PDB file of C-alpha atoms in Angstrom:
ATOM      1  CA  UNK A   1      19.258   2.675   6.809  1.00 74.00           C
ATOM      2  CA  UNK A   2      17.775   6.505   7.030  1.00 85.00           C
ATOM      3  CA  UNK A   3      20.226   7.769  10.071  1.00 89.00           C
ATOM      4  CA  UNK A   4      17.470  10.595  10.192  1.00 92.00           C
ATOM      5  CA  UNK A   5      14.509   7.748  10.491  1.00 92.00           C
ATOM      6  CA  UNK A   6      14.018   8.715  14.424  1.00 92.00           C
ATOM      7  CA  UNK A   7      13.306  12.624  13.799  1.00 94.00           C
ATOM      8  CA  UNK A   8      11.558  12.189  10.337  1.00 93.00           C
ATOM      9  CA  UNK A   9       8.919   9.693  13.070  1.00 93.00           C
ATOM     10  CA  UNK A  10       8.868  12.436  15.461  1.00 93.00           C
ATOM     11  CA  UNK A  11       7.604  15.111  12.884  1.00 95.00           C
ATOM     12  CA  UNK A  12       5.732  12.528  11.190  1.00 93.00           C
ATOM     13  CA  UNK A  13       3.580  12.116  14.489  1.00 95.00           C
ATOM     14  CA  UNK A  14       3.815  15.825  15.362  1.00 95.00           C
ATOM     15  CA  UNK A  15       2.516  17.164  12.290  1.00 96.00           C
ATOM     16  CA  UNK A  16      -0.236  15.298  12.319  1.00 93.00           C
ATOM     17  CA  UNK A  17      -0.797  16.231  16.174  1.00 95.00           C
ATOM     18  CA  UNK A  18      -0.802  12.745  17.378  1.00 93.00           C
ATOM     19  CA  UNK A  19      -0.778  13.129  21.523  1.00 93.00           C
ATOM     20  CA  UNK A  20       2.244  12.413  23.634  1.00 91.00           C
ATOM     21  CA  UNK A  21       0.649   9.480  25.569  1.00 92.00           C
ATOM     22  CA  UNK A  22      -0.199   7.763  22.017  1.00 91.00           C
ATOM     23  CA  UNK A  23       1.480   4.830  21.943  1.00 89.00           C
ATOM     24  CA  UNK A  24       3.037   4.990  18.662  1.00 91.00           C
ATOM     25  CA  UNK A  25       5.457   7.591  20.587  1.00 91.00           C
ATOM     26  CA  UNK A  26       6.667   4.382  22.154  1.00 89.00           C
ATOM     27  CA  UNK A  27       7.508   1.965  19.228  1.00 87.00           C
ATOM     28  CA  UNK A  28      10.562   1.664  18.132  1.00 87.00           C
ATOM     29  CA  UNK A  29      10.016  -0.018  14.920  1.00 91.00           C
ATOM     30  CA  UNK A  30       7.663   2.868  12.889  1.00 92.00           C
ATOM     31  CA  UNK A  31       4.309   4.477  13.195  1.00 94.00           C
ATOM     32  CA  UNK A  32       1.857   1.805  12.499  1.00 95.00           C
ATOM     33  CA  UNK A  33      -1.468   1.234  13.832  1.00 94.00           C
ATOM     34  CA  UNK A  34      -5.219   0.522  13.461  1.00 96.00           C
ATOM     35  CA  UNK A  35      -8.430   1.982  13.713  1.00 96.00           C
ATOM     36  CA  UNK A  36     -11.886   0.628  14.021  1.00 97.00           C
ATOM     37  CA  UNK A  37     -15.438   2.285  13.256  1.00 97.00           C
ATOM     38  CA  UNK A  38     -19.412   1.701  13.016  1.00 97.00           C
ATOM     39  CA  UNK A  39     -21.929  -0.416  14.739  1.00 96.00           C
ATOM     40  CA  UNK A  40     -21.750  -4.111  14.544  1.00 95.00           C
ATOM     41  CA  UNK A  41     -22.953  -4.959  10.828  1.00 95.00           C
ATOM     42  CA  UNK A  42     -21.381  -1.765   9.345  1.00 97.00           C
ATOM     43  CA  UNK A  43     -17.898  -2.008  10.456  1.00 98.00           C
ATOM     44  CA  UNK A  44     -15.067  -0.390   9.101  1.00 98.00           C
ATOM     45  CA  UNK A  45     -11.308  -1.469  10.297  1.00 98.00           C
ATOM     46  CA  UNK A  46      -8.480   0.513   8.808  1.00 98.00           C
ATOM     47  CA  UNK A  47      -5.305  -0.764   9.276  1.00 98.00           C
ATOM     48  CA  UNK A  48      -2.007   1.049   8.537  1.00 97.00           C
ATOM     49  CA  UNK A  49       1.328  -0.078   7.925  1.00 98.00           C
ATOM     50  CA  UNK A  50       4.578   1.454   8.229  1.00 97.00           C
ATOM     51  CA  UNK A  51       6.667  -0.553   4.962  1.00 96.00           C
ATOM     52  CA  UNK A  52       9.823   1.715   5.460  1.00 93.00           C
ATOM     53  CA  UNK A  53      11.086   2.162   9.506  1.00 94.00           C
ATOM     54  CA  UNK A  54      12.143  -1.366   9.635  1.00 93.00           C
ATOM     55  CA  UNK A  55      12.305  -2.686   6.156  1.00 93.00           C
ATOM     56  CA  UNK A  56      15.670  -3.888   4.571  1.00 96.00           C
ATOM     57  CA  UNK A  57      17.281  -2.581   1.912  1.00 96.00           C
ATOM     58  CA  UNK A  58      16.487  -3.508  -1.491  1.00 97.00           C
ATOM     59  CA  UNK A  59      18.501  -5.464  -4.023  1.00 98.00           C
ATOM     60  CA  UNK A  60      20.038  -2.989  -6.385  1.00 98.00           C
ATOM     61  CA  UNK A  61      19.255  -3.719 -10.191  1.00 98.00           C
ATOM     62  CA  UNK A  62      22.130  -5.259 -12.859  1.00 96.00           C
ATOM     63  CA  UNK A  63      20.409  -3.370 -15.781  1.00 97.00           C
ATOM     64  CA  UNK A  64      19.375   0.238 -14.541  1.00 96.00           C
ATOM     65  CA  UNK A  65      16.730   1.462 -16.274  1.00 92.00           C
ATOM     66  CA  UNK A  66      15.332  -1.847 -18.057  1.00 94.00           C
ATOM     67  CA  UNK A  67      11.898  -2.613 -17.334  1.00 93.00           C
ATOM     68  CA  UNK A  68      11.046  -5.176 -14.012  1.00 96.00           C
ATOM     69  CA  UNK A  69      14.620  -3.360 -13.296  1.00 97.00           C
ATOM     70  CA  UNK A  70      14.477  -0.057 -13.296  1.00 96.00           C
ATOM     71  CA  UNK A  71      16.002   0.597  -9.683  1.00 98.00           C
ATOM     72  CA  UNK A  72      15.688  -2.565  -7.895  1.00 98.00           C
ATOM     73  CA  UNK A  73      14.829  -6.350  -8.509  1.00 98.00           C
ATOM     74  CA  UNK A  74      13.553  -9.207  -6.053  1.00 98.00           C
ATOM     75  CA  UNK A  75      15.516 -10.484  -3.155  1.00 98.00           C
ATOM     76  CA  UNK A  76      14.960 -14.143  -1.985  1.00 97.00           C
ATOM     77  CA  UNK A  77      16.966 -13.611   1.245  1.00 98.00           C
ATOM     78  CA  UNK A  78      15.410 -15.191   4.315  1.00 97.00           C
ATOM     79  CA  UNK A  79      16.651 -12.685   5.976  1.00 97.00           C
ATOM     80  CA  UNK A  80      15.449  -9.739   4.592  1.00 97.00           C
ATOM     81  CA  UNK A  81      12.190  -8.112   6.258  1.00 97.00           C
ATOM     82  CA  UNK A  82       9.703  -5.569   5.216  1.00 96.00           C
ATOM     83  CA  UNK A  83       7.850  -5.369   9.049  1.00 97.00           C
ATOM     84  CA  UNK A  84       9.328  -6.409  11.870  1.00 96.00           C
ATOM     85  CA  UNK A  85       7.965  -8.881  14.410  1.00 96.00           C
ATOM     86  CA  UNK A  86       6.038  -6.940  16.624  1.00 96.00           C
ATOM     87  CA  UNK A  87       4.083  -5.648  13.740  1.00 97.00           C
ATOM     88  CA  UNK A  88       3.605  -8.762  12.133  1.00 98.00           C
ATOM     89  CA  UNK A  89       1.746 -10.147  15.892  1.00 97.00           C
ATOM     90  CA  UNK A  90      -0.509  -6.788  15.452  1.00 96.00           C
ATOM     91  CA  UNK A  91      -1.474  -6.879  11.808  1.00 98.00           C
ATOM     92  CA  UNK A  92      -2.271 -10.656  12.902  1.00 98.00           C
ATOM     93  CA  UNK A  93      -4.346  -9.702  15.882  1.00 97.00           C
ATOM     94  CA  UNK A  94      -5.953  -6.797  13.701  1.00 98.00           C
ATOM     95  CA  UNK A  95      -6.982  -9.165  11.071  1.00 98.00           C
ATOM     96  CA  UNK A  96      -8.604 -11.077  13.610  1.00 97.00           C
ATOM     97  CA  UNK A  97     -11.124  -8.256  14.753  1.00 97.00           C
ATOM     98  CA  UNK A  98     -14.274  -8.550  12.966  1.00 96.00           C
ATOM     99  CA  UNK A  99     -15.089  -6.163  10.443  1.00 98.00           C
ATOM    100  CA  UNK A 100     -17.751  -5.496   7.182  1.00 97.00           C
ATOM    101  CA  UNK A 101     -15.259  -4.021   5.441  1.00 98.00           C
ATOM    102  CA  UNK A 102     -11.614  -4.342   5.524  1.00 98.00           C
ATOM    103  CA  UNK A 103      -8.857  -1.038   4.648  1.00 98.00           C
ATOM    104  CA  UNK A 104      -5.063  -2.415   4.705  1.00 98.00           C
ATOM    105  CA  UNK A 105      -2.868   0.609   3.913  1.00 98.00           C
ATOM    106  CA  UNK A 106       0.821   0.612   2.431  1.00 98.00           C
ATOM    107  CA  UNK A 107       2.602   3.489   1.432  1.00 96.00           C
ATOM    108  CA  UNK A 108       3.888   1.247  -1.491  1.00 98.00           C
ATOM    109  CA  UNK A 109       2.289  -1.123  -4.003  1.00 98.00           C
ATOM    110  CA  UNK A 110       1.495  -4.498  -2.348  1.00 98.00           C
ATOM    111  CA  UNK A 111       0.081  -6.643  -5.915  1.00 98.00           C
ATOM    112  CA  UNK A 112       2.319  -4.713  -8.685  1.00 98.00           C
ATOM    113  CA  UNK A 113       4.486  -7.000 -10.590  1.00 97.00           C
ATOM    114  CA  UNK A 114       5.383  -4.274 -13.385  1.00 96.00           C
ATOM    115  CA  UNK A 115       8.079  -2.228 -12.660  1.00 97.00           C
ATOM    116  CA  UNK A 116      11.473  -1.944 -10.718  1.00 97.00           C
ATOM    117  CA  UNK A 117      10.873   0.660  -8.147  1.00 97.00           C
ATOM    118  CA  UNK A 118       9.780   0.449  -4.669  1.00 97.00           C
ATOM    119  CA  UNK A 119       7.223  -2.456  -3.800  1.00 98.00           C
ATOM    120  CA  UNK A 120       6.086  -5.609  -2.245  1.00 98.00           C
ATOM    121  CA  UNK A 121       7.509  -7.099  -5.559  1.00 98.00           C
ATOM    122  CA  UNK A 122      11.382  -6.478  -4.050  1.00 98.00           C
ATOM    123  CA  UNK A 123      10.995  -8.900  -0.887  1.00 98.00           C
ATOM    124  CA  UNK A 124       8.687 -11.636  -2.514  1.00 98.00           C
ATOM    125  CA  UNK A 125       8.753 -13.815   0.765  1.00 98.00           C
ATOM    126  CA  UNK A 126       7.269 -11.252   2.800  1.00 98.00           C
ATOM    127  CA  UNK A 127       4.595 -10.370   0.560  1.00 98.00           C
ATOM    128  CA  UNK A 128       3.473 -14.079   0.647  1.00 98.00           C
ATOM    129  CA  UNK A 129       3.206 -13.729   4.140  1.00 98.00           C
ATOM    130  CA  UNK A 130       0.857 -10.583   4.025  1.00 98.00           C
ATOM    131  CA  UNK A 131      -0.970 -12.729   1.393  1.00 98.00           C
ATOM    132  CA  UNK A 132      -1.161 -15.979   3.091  1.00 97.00           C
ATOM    133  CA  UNK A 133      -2.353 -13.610   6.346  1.00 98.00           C
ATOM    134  CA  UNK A 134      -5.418 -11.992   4.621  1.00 98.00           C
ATOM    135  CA  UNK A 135      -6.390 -15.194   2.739  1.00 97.00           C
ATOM    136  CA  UNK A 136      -8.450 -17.046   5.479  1.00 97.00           C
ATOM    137  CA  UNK A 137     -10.491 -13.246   6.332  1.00 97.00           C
ATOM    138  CA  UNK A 138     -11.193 -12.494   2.788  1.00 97.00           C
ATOM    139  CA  UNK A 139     -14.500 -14.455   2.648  1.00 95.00           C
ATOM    140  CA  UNK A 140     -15.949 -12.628   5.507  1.00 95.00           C
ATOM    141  CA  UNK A 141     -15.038  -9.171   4.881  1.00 97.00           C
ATOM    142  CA  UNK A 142     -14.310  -7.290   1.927  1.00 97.00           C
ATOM    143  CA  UNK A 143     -10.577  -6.029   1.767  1.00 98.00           C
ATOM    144  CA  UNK A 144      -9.166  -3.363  -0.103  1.00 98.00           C
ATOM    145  CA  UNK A 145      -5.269  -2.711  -0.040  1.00 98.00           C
ATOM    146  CA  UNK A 146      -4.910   0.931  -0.518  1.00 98.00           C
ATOM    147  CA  UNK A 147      -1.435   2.056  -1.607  1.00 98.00           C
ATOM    148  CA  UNK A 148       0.745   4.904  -3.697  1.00 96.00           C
ATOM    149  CA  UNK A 149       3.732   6.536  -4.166  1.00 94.00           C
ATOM    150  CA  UNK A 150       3.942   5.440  -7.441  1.00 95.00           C
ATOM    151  CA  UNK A 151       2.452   9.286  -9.203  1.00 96.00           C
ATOM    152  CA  UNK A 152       0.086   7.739 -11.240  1.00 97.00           C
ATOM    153  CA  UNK A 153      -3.601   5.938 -10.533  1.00 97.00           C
ATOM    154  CA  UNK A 154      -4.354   2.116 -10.776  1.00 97.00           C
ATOM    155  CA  UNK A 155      -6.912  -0.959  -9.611  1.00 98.00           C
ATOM    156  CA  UNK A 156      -5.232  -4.134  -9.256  1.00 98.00           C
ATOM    157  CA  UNK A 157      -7.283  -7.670  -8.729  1.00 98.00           C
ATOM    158  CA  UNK A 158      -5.241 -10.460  -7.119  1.00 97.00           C
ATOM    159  CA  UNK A 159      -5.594 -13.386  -9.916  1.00 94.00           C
ATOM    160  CA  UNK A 160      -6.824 -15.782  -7.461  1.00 94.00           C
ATOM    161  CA  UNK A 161      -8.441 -14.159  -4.137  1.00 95.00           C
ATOM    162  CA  UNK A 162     -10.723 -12.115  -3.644  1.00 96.00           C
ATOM    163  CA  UNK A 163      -8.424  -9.139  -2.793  1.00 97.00           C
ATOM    164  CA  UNK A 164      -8.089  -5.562  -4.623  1.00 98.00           C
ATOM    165  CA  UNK A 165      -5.687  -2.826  -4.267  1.00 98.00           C
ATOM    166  CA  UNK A 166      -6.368   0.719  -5.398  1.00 98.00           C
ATOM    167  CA  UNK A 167      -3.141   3.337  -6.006  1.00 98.00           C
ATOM    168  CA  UNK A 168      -3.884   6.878  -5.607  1.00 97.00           C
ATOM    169  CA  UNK A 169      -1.030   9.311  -6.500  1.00 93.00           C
ATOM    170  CA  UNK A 170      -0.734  11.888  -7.049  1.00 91.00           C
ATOM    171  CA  UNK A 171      -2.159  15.238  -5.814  1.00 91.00           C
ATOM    172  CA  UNK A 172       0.096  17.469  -7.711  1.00 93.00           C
ATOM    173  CA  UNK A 173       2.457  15.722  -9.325  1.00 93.00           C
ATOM    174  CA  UNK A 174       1.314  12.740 -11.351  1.00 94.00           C
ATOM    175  CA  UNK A 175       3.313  11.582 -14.270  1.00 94.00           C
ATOM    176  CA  UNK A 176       1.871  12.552 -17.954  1.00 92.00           C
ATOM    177  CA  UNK A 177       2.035  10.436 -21.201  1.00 92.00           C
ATOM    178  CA  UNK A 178       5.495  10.686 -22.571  1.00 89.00           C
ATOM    179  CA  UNK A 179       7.211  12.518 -19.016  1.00 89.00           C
ATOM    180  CA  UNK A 180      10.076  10.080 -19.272  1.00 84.00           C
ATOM    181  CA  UNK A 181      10.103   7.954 -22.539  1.00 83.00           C
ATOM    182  CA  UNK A 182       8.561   9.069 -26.312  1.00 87.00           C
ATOM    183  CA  UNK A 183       4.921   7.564 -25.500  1.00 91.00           C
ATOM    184  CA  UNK A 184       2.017   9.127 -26.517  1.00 92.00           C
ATOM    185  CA  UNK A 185      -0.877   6.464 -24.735  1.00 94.00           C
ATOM    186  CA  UNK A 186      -1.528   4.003 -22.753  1.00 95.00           C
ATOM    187  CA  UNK A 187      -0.623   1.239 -24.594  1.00 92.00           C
ATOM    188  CA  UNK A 188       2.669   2.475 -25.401  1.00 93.00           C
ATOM    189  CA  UNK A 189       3.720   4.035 -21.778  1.00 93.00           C
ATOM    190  CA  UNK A 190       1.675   1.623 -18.755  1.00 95.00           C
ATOM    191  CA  UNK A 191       3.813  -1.148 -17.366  1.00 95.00           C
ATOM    192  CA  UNK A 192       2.528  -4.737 -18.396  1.00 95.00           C
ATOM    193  CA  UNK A 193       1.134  -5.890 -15.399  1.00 97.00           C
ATOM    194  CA  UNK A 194      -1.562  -9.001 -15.180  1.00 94.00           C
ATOM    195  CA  UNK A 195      -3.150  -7.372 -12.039  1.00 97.00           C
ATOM    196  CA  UNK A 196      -3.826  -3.969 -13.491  1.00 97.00           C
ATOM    197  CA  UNK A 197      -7.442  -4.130 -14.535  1.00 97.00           C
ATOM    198  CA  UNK A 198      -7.013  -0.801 -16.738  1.00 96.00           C
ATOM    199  CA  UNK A 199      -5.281   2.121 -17.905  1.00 97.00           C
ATOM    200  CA  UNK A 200      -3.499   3.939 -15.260  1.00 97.00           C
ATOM    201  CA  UNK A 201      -5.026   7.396 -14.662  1.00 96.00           C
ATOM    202  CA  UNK A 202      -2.502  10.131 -15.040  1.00 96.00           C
ATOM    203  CA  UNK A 203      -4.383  13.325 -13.746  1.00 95.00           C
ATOM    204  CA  UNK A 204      -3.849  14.673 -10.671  1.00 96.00           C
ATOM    205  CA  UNK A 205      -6.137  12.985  -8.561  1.00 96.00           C
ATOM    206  CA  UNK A 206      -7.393  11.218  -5.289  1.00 96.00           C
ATOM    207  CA  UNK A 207      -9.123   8.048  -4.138  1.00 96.00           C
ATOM    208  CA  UNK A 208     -12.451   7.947  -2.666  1.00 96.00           C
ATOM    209  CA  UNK A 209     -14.624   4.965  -0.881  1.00 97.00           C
ATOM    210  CA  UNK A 210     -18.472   4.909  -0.752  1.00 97.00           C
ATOM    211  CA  UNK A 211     -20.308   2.638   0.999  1.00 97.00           C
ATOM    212  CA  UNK A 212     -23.816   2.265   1.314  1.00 97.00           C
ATOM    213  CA  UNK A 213     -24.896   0.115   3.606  1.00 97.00           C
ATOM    214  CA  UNK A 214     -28.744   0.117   3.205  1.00 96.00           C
ATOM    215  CA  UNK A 215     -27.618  -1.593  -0.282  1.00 96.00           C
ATOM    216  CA  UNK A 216     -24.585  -3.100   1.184  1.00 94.00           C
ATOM    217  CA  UNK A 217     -22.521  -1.569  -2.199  1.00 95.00           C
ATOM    218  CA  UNK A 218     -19.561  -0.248  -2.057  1.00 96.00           C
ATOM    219  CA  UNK A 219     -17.767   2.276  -4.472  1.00 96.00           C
ATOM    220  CA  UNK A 220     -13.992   2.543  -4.866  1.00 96.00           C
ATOM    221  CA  UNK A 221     -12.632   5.208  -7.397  1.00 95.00           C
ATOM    222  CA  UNK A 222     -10.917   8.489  -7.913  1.00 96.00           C
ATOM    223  CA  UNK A 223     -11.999  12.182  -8.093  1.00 95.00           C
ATOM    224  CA  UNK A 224     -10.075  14.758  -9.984  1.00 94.00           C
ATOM    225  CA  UNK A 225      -8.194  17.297  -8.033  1.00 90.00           C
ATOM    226  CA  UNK A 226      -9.926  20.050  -9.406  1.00 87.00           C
ATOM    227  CA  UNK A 227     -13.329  18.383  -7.803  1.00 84.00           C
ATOM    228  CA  UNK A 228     -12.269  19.350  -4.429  1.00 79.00           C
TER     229      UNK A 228
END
């Protein structure tokens, strides 16, 4: 419901000097798209979504502040939509490109299950979609969800696919132990979340993907800031 959603697109697609004949200049329902690269046998799609133009506004939370309902909590509304149609029919024609390796990119969490803020978690009907969607290309090519927003690091492991997601936040501003409640560690401030598979990493940071093809391995991970 941003009344400012139009001009924040344009400058969204001027700063990063995205030509006038592109057709995302043309959509009316955000700035998604996809990109492919690499010979056959070493491809590399990258698809990314736009979670915020058309999605609908969240349930507000009954217990502000309490964990799983910090801001928000889950909305079983038919009605309620994170893409709309038109983007649904493209992610559904992306996913049915071939590709070696698979990049599905959300500006929010897609798997996270621990906390109340912005995520997949707050429309659970559409994120079975995006699920049930990726679940027939998954044995075919590897798929990583990458995602943030969240100012801290993670790798999440859906419990019964083969499907990861890695969050990368944040460059400059990632939360420390203790920023917001009297924790000292891990234990005591990370969410509880099944699909975390560790600690999350609270150092300014990025993510970075290696893939060697001669050895057909692949390397997911972060670099500290000060690396760059």
């Amino acid at each position: 419901n941003n009344p400012m959603k139009d001009e924040a697109k344009e400058m969204f697609l001027d700063f990063f000097a995205v030509p006038s004949n592109d057709e995302r200049r043309r959509l009316n329902d955000g700035v998604y798209t996809s990109y492919e690269w690499g010979p056959e046998g070493q491809k590399i799609q990258a698809i990314l979504l736009d979670v915020r133009y058309f999605h609908s506004e969240f349930k507000p939370t009954d217990e502000p502040g309490a964990p799983l309902k910090e801001k928000y909590i889950p909305d079983n509304d038919p009605k309620k939509r994170f893409l709309s149609q038109k983007q649904w029919k493209l992610l559904e024609q992306s996913l049915a490109r071939p590709a070696n390796v698979r990049l599905v990119i959300s500006s929010i969490q897609v798997m996270a299950d621990g906390h109340g803020f912005e995520c997949w978690r707050m429309i659970p009907h559409e994120r079975t979609k995006l699920y049930n969607l990726l679940q027939p290309t998954l044995a075919k090519t590897r798929t990583i969800i990458l995602s943030g927003d969240r100012h801290v690091g993670g790798f999440y492991k859906h419990e019964t696919e083969d499907l990861y997601e890695v969050t990368a936040s944040s460059w400059t501003h990632t939360i420390p132990y203790g920023k917001f409640d009297d924790c000292s560690d891990a234990q005591e401030c990370d969410e509880i979340d099944p699909r975390r598979m560790d600690d999350f990493v609270r150092v300014n940071h990025f993510g970075v993907i290696h893939l060697d093809w001669d050895n057909r391995e692949m390397f997911v991970g972060f670099k500290r800031l000060e690396t760059v």
